């Protein structure tokens, strides 16, 4: 797609725009919340030109590269994402990177689509840019006009009340036993850290749809990497605070999260909890292990010596938790692109453990297949840009004859001095905003 065009208009709400067609297969939205430079842009797209769903025996990364195709131009005054490929990489895609014989569910390892038209919402300037791609200027302008027309569709009314029925959690005693087993394996020298998750599941109430959860989360606990994807018979709703990988102009960034405290009930308690997190040797060690892991992953595709850690152990606060966040950067080596970067670092180190491969083996022995949880929703532009999230604070939906089942998980990074009960309580703090939105209790 050698030509790109852009049409601008006044501000609209990206959630309202997406709601009009959120039930369509391959409708997708990346909706940033929380303000600041990482929350400047949101994107909405529909009706892709081509799609890909992986099947056993394929190389999904090669197929993703083919779907994206050759590099194309970009507009200097345009948004970071100006059309390209977007989609879902499930956790088990990591089995392609390092074959471990992981079990699968009904979720594909990779599902992606090529979008020639995108709506980009600039929260900073209060504008919307409709971007189109085409073989010539006229075709590109037609695609941009097609995207702009999506804003004229009537938005859907949000659902009220509880969205879920029969929501239940996995046995807390079983989770604490799994944590204790991981601690024992750490003391035995098998691993240094592993992220072990707990599971909540149920069914959507009559009349509720996956997008209703996405819209409610955006209103109650906005997150910088919230994202939504509707696939045939499947849907993913994520309220993630965590960036996985970003690439712009050859510069790569990852921002792993490790270390959590709940928000306080009053300002003094809240500040005290944030200080506790910042000063915690356990949480800092947990974070540092993943920083080292991500440095190693980036080094596979970056210029030797270019990988840096400009920010270590920063405390960032979200609606229901404080997190310890670090930043790792690098510069892509010649001949390496967005798909190579994904392959080098997948799955995210913050939700596997260290060493990554052995931690994944431990996880596979203690959890059912994760599917979308701890995978990534991502976009990769025709111009080589990339952004992606870690799918935590995420619900996966499967449609059947009776409606939608829903599953969500929350995990904790287990290290040598982890206390099983404390780790279980951490999972409950992490999942609380999602459960409140599902149950209509916030």
GROMACS .gro file of C-alpha atoms in nm, residues 279-435:
model
  157
  279UNK     CA    1   1.106   0.006   4.950
  280UNK     CA    2   1.029  -0.368   4.927
  281UNK     CA    3   1.343  -0.573   4.866
  282UNK     CA    4   1.129  -0.869   4.758
  283UNK     CA    5   0.937  -0.671   4.496
  284UNK     CA    6   1.248  -0.496   4.367
  285UNK     CA    7   1.428  -0.829   4.330
  286UNK     CA    8   1.125  -0.975   4.152
  287UNK     CA    9   1.118  -0.677   3.915
  288UNK     CA   10   1.492  -0.688   3.851
  289UNK     CA   11   1.481  -1.054   3.746
  290UNK     CA   12   1.229  -0.971   3.475
  291UNK     CA   13   1.423  -0.662   3.367
  292UNK     CA   14   1.727  -0.885   3.312
  293UNK     CA   15   1.512  -1.135   3.122
  294UNK     CA   16   1.371  -0.864   2.896
  295UNK     CA   17   1.718  -0.720   2.836
  296UNK     CA   18   1.821  -1.063   2.713
  297UNK     CA   19   1.514  -1.096   2.488
  298UNK     CA   20   1.566  -0.753   2.331
  299UNK     CA   21   1.935  -0.821   2.279
  300UNK     CA   22   1.843  -1.097   2.032
  301UNK     CA   23   1.725  -0.841   1.776
  302UNK     CA   24   1.891  -0.517   1.890
  303UNK     CA   25   2.225  -0.357   1.808
  304UNK     CA   26   2.489  -0.494   2.049
  305UNK     CA   27   2.536  -0.256   2.339
  306UNK     CA   28   2.218  -0.057   2.267
  307UNK     CA   29   1.995  -0.220   2.529
  308UNK     CA   30   1.953   0.013   2.828
  309UNK     CA   31   1.739   0.047   3.145
  310UNK     CA   32   1.652   0.419   3.169
  311UNK     CA   33   1.393   0.367   3.444
  312UNK     CA   34   1.408   0.111   3.726
  313UNK     CA   35   1.153   0.047   4.001
  314UNK     CA   36   0.914   0.335   3.929
  315UNK     CA   37   0.587   0.323   4.125
  316UNK     CA   38   0.280   0.376   3.904
  317UNK     CA   39  -0.072   0.394   4.048
  318UNK     CA   40  -0.387   0.261   3.885
  319UNK     CA   41  -0.751   0.240   3.988
  320UNK     CA   42  -0.716  -0.052   4.226
  321UNK     CA   43  -0.340  -0.119   4.266
  322UNK     CA   44   0.006   0.033   4.278
  323UNK     CA   45   0.266  -0.133   4.053
  324UNK     CA   46   0.644  -0.135   4.032
  325UNK     CA   47   0.737  -0.065   3.668
  326UNK     CA   48   1.072  -0.055   3.488
  327UNK     CA   49   1.162   0.050   3.135
  328UNK     CA   50   1.403  -0.131   2.901
  329UNK     CA   51   1.499   0.017   2.562
  330UNK     CA   52   1.711  -0.082   2.264
  331UNK     CA   53   1.772  -0.010   1.895
  332UNK     CA   54   1.671  -0.268   1.635
  333UNK     CA   55   1.957  -0.415   1.437
  334UNK     CA   56   1.964  -0.386   1.058
  335UNK     CA   57   1.723  -0.628   0.895
  336UNK     CA   58   1.514  -0.677   1.211
  337UNK     CA   59   1.152  -0.562   1.225
  338UNK     CA   60   0.836  -0.575   1.433
  339UNK     CA   61   0.763  -0.943   1.367
  340UNK     CA   62   1.122  -1.040   1.455
  341UNK     CA   63   1.087  -0.845   1.780
  342UNK     CA   64   0.765  -1.026   1.870
  343UNK     CA   65   0.923  -1.363   1.803
  344UNK     CA   66   1.232  -1.279   2.009
  345UNK     CA   67   1.042  -1.172   2.321
  346UNK     CA   68   0.718  -1.375   2.321
  347UNK     CA   69   0.559  -1.454   2.561
  348UNK     CA   70   0.617  -1.155   2.790
  349UNK     CA   71   0.876  -1.222   3.058
  350UNK     CA   72   0.675  -1.051   3.331
  351UNK     CA   73   0.409  -1.324   3.319
  352UNK     CA   74   0.634  -1.626   3.275
  353UNK     CA   75   0.933  -1.610   3.508
  354UNK     CA   76   1.304  -1.678   3.511
  355UNK     CA   77   1.456  -1.864   3.344
  356UNK     CA   78   1.170  -1.819   3.099
  357UNK     CA   79   1.159  -2.164   2.939
  358UNK     CA   80   1.176  -2.359   3.263
  359UNK     CA   81   0.923  -2.126   3.425
  360UNK     CA   82   0.685  -2.195   3.136
  361UNK     CA   83   0.724  -2.568   3.199
  362UNK     CA   84   0.637  -2.517   3.565
  363UNK     CA   85   0.333  -2.304   3.472
  364UNK     CA   86   0.211  -2.570   3.227
  365UNK     CA   87   0.216  -2.828   3.505
  366UNK     CA   88   0.011  -2.612   3.741
  367UNK     CA   89  -0.239  -2.432   3.514
  368UNK     CA   90  -0.479  -2.518   3.235
  369UNK     CA   91  -0.394  -2.357   2.896
  370UNK     CA   92  -0.407  -1.980   2.931
  371UNK     CA   93  -0.540  -1.885   2.587
  372UNK     CA   94  -0.550  -1.506   2.558
  373UNK     CA   95  -0.447  -1.449   2.921
  374UNK     CA   96  -0.082  -1.338   2.937
  375UNK     CA   97  -0.065  -1.317   2.559
  376UNK     CA   98  -0.080  -0.984   2.375
  377UNK     CA   99  -0.310  -0.762   2.173
  378UNK     CA  100  -0.095  -0.572   1.926
  379UNK     CA  101  -0.079  -0.358   1.616
  380UNK     CA  102   0.204  -0.352   1.362
  381UNK     CA  103   0.206  -0.066   1.113
  382UNK     CA  104   0.295  -0.079   0.745
  383UNK     CA  105   0.575   0.166   0.831
  384UNK     CA  106   0.745  -0.071   1.079
  385UNK     CA  107   0.594   0.071   1.400
  386UNK     CA  108   0.460  -0.164   1.668
  387UNK     CA  109   0.277  -0.142   1.997
  388UNK     CA  110   0.145  -0.421   2.214
  389UNK     CA  111   0.011  -0.495   2.559
  390UNK     CA  112   0.051  -0.776   2.809
  391UNK     CA  113  -0.291  -0.936   2.848
  392UNK     CA  114  -0.336  -0.908   3.222
  393UNK     CA  115  -0.664  -0.776   3.370
  394UNK     CA  116  -0.817  -0.961   3.076
  395UNK     CA  117  -1.130  -1.166   3.010
  396UNK     CA  118  -1.171  -1.417   2.730
  397UNK     CA  119  -1.520  -1.495   2.594
  398UNK     CA  120  -1.635  -1.803   2.402
  399UNK     CA  121  -1.973  -1.810   2.229
  400UNK     CA  122  -2.196  -2.116   2.216
  401UNK     CA  123  -2.563  -2.192   2.158
  402UNK     CA  124  -2.654  -2.057   2.502
  403UNK     CA  125  -2.461  -1.733   2.486
  404UNK     CA  126  -2.115  -1.639   2.616
  405UNK     CA  127  -1.890  -1.806   2.870
  406UNK     CA  128  -1.626  -1.585   3.030
  407UNK     CA  129  -1.292  -1.663   3.192
  408UNK     CA  130  -1.051  -1.426   3.365
  409UNK     CA  131  -0.729  -1.488   3.557
  410UNK     CA  132  -0.496  -1.301   3.786
  411UNK     CA  133  -0.145  -1.407   3.873
  412UNK     CA  134   0.141  -1.328   4.105
  413UNK     CA  135   0.515  -1.354   4.063
  414UNK     CA  136   0.637  -1.623   4.300
  415UNK     CA  137   0.990  -1.594   4.439
  416UNK     CA  138   1.189  -1.768   4.714
  417UNK     CA  139   1.031  -1.581   5.005
  418UNK     CA  140   0.674  -1.571   4.873
  419UNK     CA  141   0.396  -1.635   5.123
  420UNK     CA  142   0.113  -1.838   4.965
  421UNK     CA  143  -0.166  -1.648   5.138
  422UNK     CA  144  -0.016  -1.308   5.055
  423UNK     CA  145   0.021  -1.409   4.689
  424UNK     CA  146  -0.342  -1.524   4.679
  425UNK     CA  147  -0.454  -1.190   4.822
  426UNK     CA  148  -0.247  -1.014   4.555
  427UNK     CA  149  -0.439  -1.197   4.281
  428UNK     CA  150  -0.765  -1.081   4.440
  429UNK     CA  151  -0.648  -0.719   4.444
  430UNK     CA  152  -0.550  -0.742   4.079
  431UNK     CA  153  -0.880  -0.894   3.965
  432UNK     CA  154  -1.101  -0.670   4.178
  433UNK     CA  155  -1.175  -0.400   3.920
  434UNK     CA  156  -1.267  -0.656   3.654
  435UNK     CA  157  -1.493  -0.848   3.892
   0.00000   0.00000   0.00000
